[in-house]
Coordinates of N, CA and C in Angstrom, one line a residue:
Q79 N 18.5 10.8 71.2 CA 17.3 11.6 70.7 C 17.5 13.1 71.2
V80 N 17.1 13.9 70.3 CA 17.1 15.4 70.6 C 15.7 15.8 70.3
Q81 N 15.1 16.5 71.4 CA 13.8 17.1 71.2 C 13.9 18.6 71.0
L82 N 13.2 19.1 70.0 CA 13.3 20.6 69.6 C 11.9 21.2 69.7
V83 N 11.9 22.3 70.3 CA 10.6 23.0 70.4 C 10.8 24.5 70.0
E84 N 10.1 25.0 69.0 CA 10.2 26.3 68.5 C 9.3 27.1 69.1
S85 N 9.5 28.5 69.2 CA 8.6 29.4 69.8 C 9.0 30.8 69.2
G86 N 8.1 31.7 69.3 CA 8.5 33.1 68.9 C 7.7 33.5 67.7
G87 N 7.0 32.6 67.0 CA 6.3 33.0 65.8 C 5.2 33.9 66.1
G88 N 4.6 34.4 65.0 CA 3.4 35.3 65.1 C 3.1 36.1 63.9
L89 N 2.2 37.1 64.1 CA 1.8 38.0 63.0 C 2.6 39.3 63.1
V90 N 3.2 39.7 62.0 CA 4.0 41.0 62.0 C 3.8 41.7 60.7
Q91 N 3.8 43.1 60.8 CA 3.7 43.8 59.6 C 5.0 43.8 58.8
A92 N 5.0 44.0 57.5 CA 6.2 44.0 56.7 C 7.1 45.2 57.2
G93 N 8.4 44.8 57.2 CA 9.4 45.7 57.9 C 9.7 45.5 59.3
G94 N 8.8 44.6 59.9 CA 9.0 44.3 61.3 C 10.0 43.2 61.6
S95 N 10.1 42.9 63.0 CA 11.1 41.8 63.4 C 10.4 40.8 64.2
L96 N 11.0 39.7 64.2 CA 10.6 38.6 65.1 C 11.8 37.8 65.5
R97 N 11.9 37.2 66.7 CA 13.0 36.4 67.1 C 12.4 35.0 67.5
L98 N 12.9 34.1 66.7 CA 12.4 32.7 67.0 C 13.4 32.0 67.9
S99 N 12.9 31.2 68.8 CA 13.9 30.4 69.6 C 13.6 28.9 69.4
C100 N 14.6 28.1 69.6 CA 14.5 26.6 69.4 C 15.1 26.1 70.7
A101 N 14.3 25.5 71.6 CA 14.7 24.9 72.9 C 15.1 23.4 72.6
A102 N 16.2 22.9 73.0 CA 16.6 21.6 72.8 C 16.7 20.8 74.1
S103 N 16.3 19.6 74.1 CA 16.5 18.7 75.2 C 16.9 17.3 74.7
G104 N 17.4 16.5 75.7 CA 17.8 15.1 75.3 C 19.3 15.2 75.2
R105 N 19.9 14.6 74.2 CA 21.3 14.5 74.0 C 21.9 15.8 73.8
A106 N 23.2 15.9 74.1 CA 24.0 17.2 74.1 C 23.7 18.0 72.8
F107 N 23.1 19.0 73.0 CA 22.7 20.0 71.9 C 24.1 20.4 71.2
S108 N 25.1 20.6 72.0 CA 26.3 21.1 71.4 C 27.0 20.2 70.5
N109 N 26.5 18.9 70.4 CA 27.1 17.9 69.5 C 26.5 18.1 68.0
Y110 N 25.6 19.0 67.9 CA 24.8 19.1 66.6 C 25.0 20.4 66.0
H111 N 25.1 20.4 64.7 CA 24.8 21.7 64.0 C 23.2 22.0 64.0
M112 N 22.9 23.2 63.9 CA 21.5 23.6 63.9 C 21.1 24.4 62.7
G113 N 19.9 24.0 62.2 CA 19.5 24.7 61.0 C 18.0 25.2 61.1
W114 N 17.7 26.2 60.4 CA 16.3 26.6 60.3 C 15.9 26.5 58.9
F115 N 14.6 26.0 58.7 CA 14.1 25.8 57.5 C 12.7 26.4 57.4
R116 N 12.0 26.6 56.3 CA 10.7 27.1 56.3 C 10.0 26.5 55.2
Q117 N 8.6 26.4 55.3 CA 7.8 25.9 54.3 C 6.4 26.7 54.2
A118 N 6.3 27.2 53.2 CA 5.0 27.9 52.8 C 4.1 27.1 52.1
P119 N 2.8 27.3 52.2 CA 1.7 26.4 51.6 C 2.0 26.2 50.2
G120 N 2.0 24.9 49.8 CA 2.1 24.5 48.4 C 3.6 24.5 47.9
K121 N 4.5 24.7 48.8 CA 5.9 24.8 48.4 C 6.8 23.8 49.2
E122 N 7.9 23.5 48.7 CA 8.8 22.6 49.4 C 9.5 23.2 50.5
R123 N 9.9 22.4 51.5 CA 10.6 23.0 52.7 C 12.0 23.5 52.1
E124 N 12.4 24.8 52.5 CA 13.6 25.4 52.1 C 14.6 25.8 53.2
F125 N 15.8 25.7 52.9 CA 16.9 26.2 53.9 C 16.7 27.6 54.1
V126 N 17.0 28.0 55.4 CA 17.0 29.4 55.6 C 18.4 29.8 56.2
A127 N 18.8 29.1 57.2 CA 20.1 29.5 57.9 C 20.6 28.2 58.7
A128 N 21.9 28.2 59.0 CA 22.5 27.2 59.8 C 23.7 27.7 60.6
V129 N 23.9 27.0 61.7 CA 25.1 27.5 62.5 C 25.7 26.2 62.9
N130 N 27.0 26.2 63.0 CA 27.8 24.9 63.4 C 27.6 24.7 64.8
W131 N 28.2 23.6 65.2 CA 28.0 23.2 66.6 C 28.5 24.1 67.7
S132 N 29.6 24.9 67.3 CA 30.2 25.8 68.3 C 29.7 27.2 68.1
G133 N 29.0 27.5 67.1 CA 28.5 28.8 66.8 C 29.5 29.7 66.0
S134 N 30.6 29.1 65.6 CA 31.6 29.9 64.9 C 31.5 30.0 63.4
T135 N 30.5 29.2 62.8 CA 30.3 29.3 61.3 C 28.8 29.3 61.1
T136 N 28.5 30.2 60.2 CA 27.0 30.3 59.8 C 26.9 30.3 58.3
E137 N 25.6 30.0 57.9 CA 25.4 30.0 56.5 C 23.9 30.4 56.3
Y138 N 23.7 31.3 55.2 CA 22.3 31.8 55.0 C 21.9 31.5 53.6
A139 N 20.6 31.4 53.3 CA 20.0 31.4 52.1 C 20.1 32.8 51.6
D140 N 20.3 33.0 50.2 CA 20.5 34.4 49.6 C 19.3 35.3 49.9
S141 N 18.1 34.6 50.0 CA 16.8 35.4 50.3 C 16.8 36.0 51.6
V142 N 17.6 35.6 52.6 CA 17.5 36.2 53.9 C 18.8 36.8 54.4
K143 N 19.8 36.7 53.5 CA 21.1 37.2 53.9 C 21.1 38.7 54.2
G144 N 21.6 39.1 55.3 CA 21.6 40.5 55.7 C 20.4 41.0 56.4
R145 N 19.4 40.1 56.5 CA 18.2 40.4 57.3 C 18.0 39.5 58.5
F146 N 18.4 38.3 58.3 CA 18.3 37.2 59.4 C 19.6 37.0 60.0
T147 N 19.6 36.6 61.2 CA 20.8 36.3 62.0 C 20.5 35.0 62.8
I148 N 21.3 33.9 62.6 CA 21.2 32.7 63.4 C 22.3 32.8 64.4
S149 N 21.9 32.2 65.6 CA 22.8 32.1 66.7 C 22.5 31.0 67.6
R150 N 23.3 30.6 68.6 CA 23.0 29.6 69.6 C 23.7 29.9 70.9
D151 N 23.1 29.3 71.9 CA 23.6 29.4 73.2 C 23.7 28.0 73.8
N152 N 24.8 27.3 73.8 CA 24.9 26.0 74.1 C 24.7 25.8 75.7
A153 N 25.1 26.8 76.4 CA 24.8 26.8 77.8 C 23.3 26.6 78.1
K154 N 22.5 27.2 77.3 CA 21.1 27.3 77.5 C 20.4 26.2 76.6
N155 N 21.2 25.4 75.8 CA 20.5 24.5 74.9 C 19.5 25.2 74.0
T156 N 19.8 26.3 73.5 CA 18.8 27.1 72.8 C 19.4 27.7 71.5
G157 N 18.7 27.6 70.4 CA 19.2 28.3 69.2 C 18.1 29.4 68.8
Y158 N 18.6 30.4 68.0 CA 17.9 31.5 67.8 C 17.8 31.9 66.3
L159 N 16.8 32.6 65.9 CA 16.8 33.1 64.5 C 16.1 34.5 64.7
Q160 N 17.1 35.5 64.5 CA 16.6 36.9 64.6 C 16.3 37.3 63.2
M161 N 15.0 37.8 63.0 CA 14.4 38.0 61.6 C 14.1 39.5 61.6
N162 N 14.8 40.3 60.8 CA 14.4 41.7 60.7 C 14.1 42.0 59.3
S163 N 13.5 43.3 59.1 CA 13.1 43.7 57.7 C 12.2 42.6 57.1
L164 N 11.3 42.0 57.8 CA 10.5 41.0 57.3 C 9.7 41.3 56.0
K165 N 9.4 40.4 55.2 CA 8.7 40.6 53.9 C 7.5 39.7 53.9
P166 N 6.5 40.0 53.2 CA 5.4 39.1 53.1 C 5.8 37.7 52.6
E167 N 6.8 37.7 51.7 CA 7.3 36.4 51.2 C 8.1 35.6 52.2
D168 N 8.3 36.1 53.4 CA 8.9 35.3 54.5 C 7.8 34.5 55.2
T169 N 6.6 34.7 54.9 CA 5.5 34.0 55.5 C 5.6 32.5 55.3
A170 N 5.6 31.7 56.4 CA 5.9 30.3 56.3 C 5.8 29.7 57.7
V171 N 5.7 28.3 57.8 CA 6.1 27.7 59.0 C 7.6 27.5 59.0
Y172 N 8.1 27.9 60.2 CA 9.6 27.8 60.4 C 9.9 26.7 61.4
Y173 N 10.8 25.8 60.9 CA 11.2 24.7 61.6 C 12.8 24.7 62.1
C174 N 13.0 24.4 63.2 CA 14.4 24.3 63.6 C 14.9 22.7 63.6
A175 N 16.0 22.4 63.3 CA 16.5 21.0 63.1 C 17.9 20.9 63.6
A176 N 18.3 19.7 63.9 CA 19.7 19.4 64.3 C 20.3 18.3 63.5
A177 N 21.5 18.6 63.2 CA 22.3 17.7 62.2 C 23.6 17.3 62.8
R178 N 24.0 16.2 62.5 CA 25.3 15.7 63.0 C 26.0 15.1 61.8
I179 N 26.7 15.9 61.0 CA 27.3 15.5 59.7 C 28.6 16.0 59.7
A180 N 29.5 15.2 59.0 CA 30.9 15.5 58.9 C 31.3 16.6 57.9
Y181 N 30.5 16.9 56.9 CA 30.8 17.8 55.9 C 29.8 18.9 56.0
W182 N 30.3 20.2 56.2 CA 29.5 21.4 56.2 C 28.8 21.6 54.9
S183 N 29.3 21.1 53.9 CA 28.7 21.3 52.6 C 27.3 20.8 52.5
G184 N 26.9 19.9 53.3 CA 25.5 19.2 53.3 C 24.6 19.9 54.2
I185 N 25.0 21.0 54.8 CA 24.2 21.7 55.8 C 22.9 22.3 55.2
R186 N 22.7 22.4 53.9 CA 21.4 23.0 53.4 C 20.4 21.9 53.1
T187 N 20.8 20.6 53.1 CA 19.9 19.5 52.8 C 19.1 19.0 53.9
P188 N 17.8 19.1 53.8 CA 17.0 18.6 54.8 C 17.2 17.2 55.3
A189 N 17.5 16.4 54.3 CA 17.7 15.0 54.6 C 18.9 14.7 55.5
N190 N 19.7 15.6 55.7 CA 20.9 15.5 56.6 C 20.6 15.8 58.1
Y191 N 19.3 16.3 58.4 CA 19.0 16.6 59.6 C 18.3 15.5 60.3
A192 N 18.7 15.1 61.4 CA 18.1 13.9 62.1 C 16.8 14.2 63.0
Y193 N 16.9 15.5 63.5 CA 15.9 15.8 64.4 C 15.2 17.1 64.0
W194 N 13.9 17.3 64.2 CA 13.2 18.4 63.8 C 12.1 18.8 64.8
G195 N 11.8 20.1 64.9 CA 10.8 20.6 65.9 C 9.4 20.6 65.1
Q196 N 8.4 21.0 65.8 CA 7.1 20.9 65.3 C 6.7 22.1 64.4
G197 N 7.5 23.1 64.4 CA 7.3 24.3 63.6 C 6.5 25.5 64.3
T198 N 6.9 26.6 63.9 CA 6.1 27.8 64.4 C 5.7 28.7 63.2
Q199 N 4.5 29.2 63.2 CA 4.0 30.0 62.1 C 4.5 31.4 62.2
V200 N 4.9 31.9 61.0 CA 5.3 33.3 60.9 C 4.5 33.8 59.7
T201 N 3.8 34.9 60.0 CA 2.9 35.6 59.0 C 3.3 37.0 59.0
V202 N 3.6 37.5 57.7 CA 4.0 38.9 57.6 C 3.0 39.5 56.6
S203 N 2.3 40.6 57.2 CA 1.2 41.2 56.4 C 1.9 42.4 55.7
S204 N 1.3 42.6 54.5 CA 1.7 43.8 53.7 C 1.1 45.1 54.0

């Protein structure tokens, strides 16, 4: 089991920044790839970004590429999502998740993630 707890969400004006954290406990966090997903009201959960178990490989949704940066610190069992140049359309509940899959090509698929946090709300005002 891996327990994940997100923090760092809040209300920010368009153009502002937030840094989300995902604290992991339980089984070795470094054994898992980590992803961030988001879900806006009335919409399906969508992939935002992912980082592999070592931090050497990242992937981003086109909608956030160049604005968001995913990272992790395995010594602290913590993952991060730095969000810059925020837009109102970034408003959603953000979830971190842990996956242990053999093929990186599956990293955007929510069903491939075994563990999920409870989510943190991000609201971007115009």
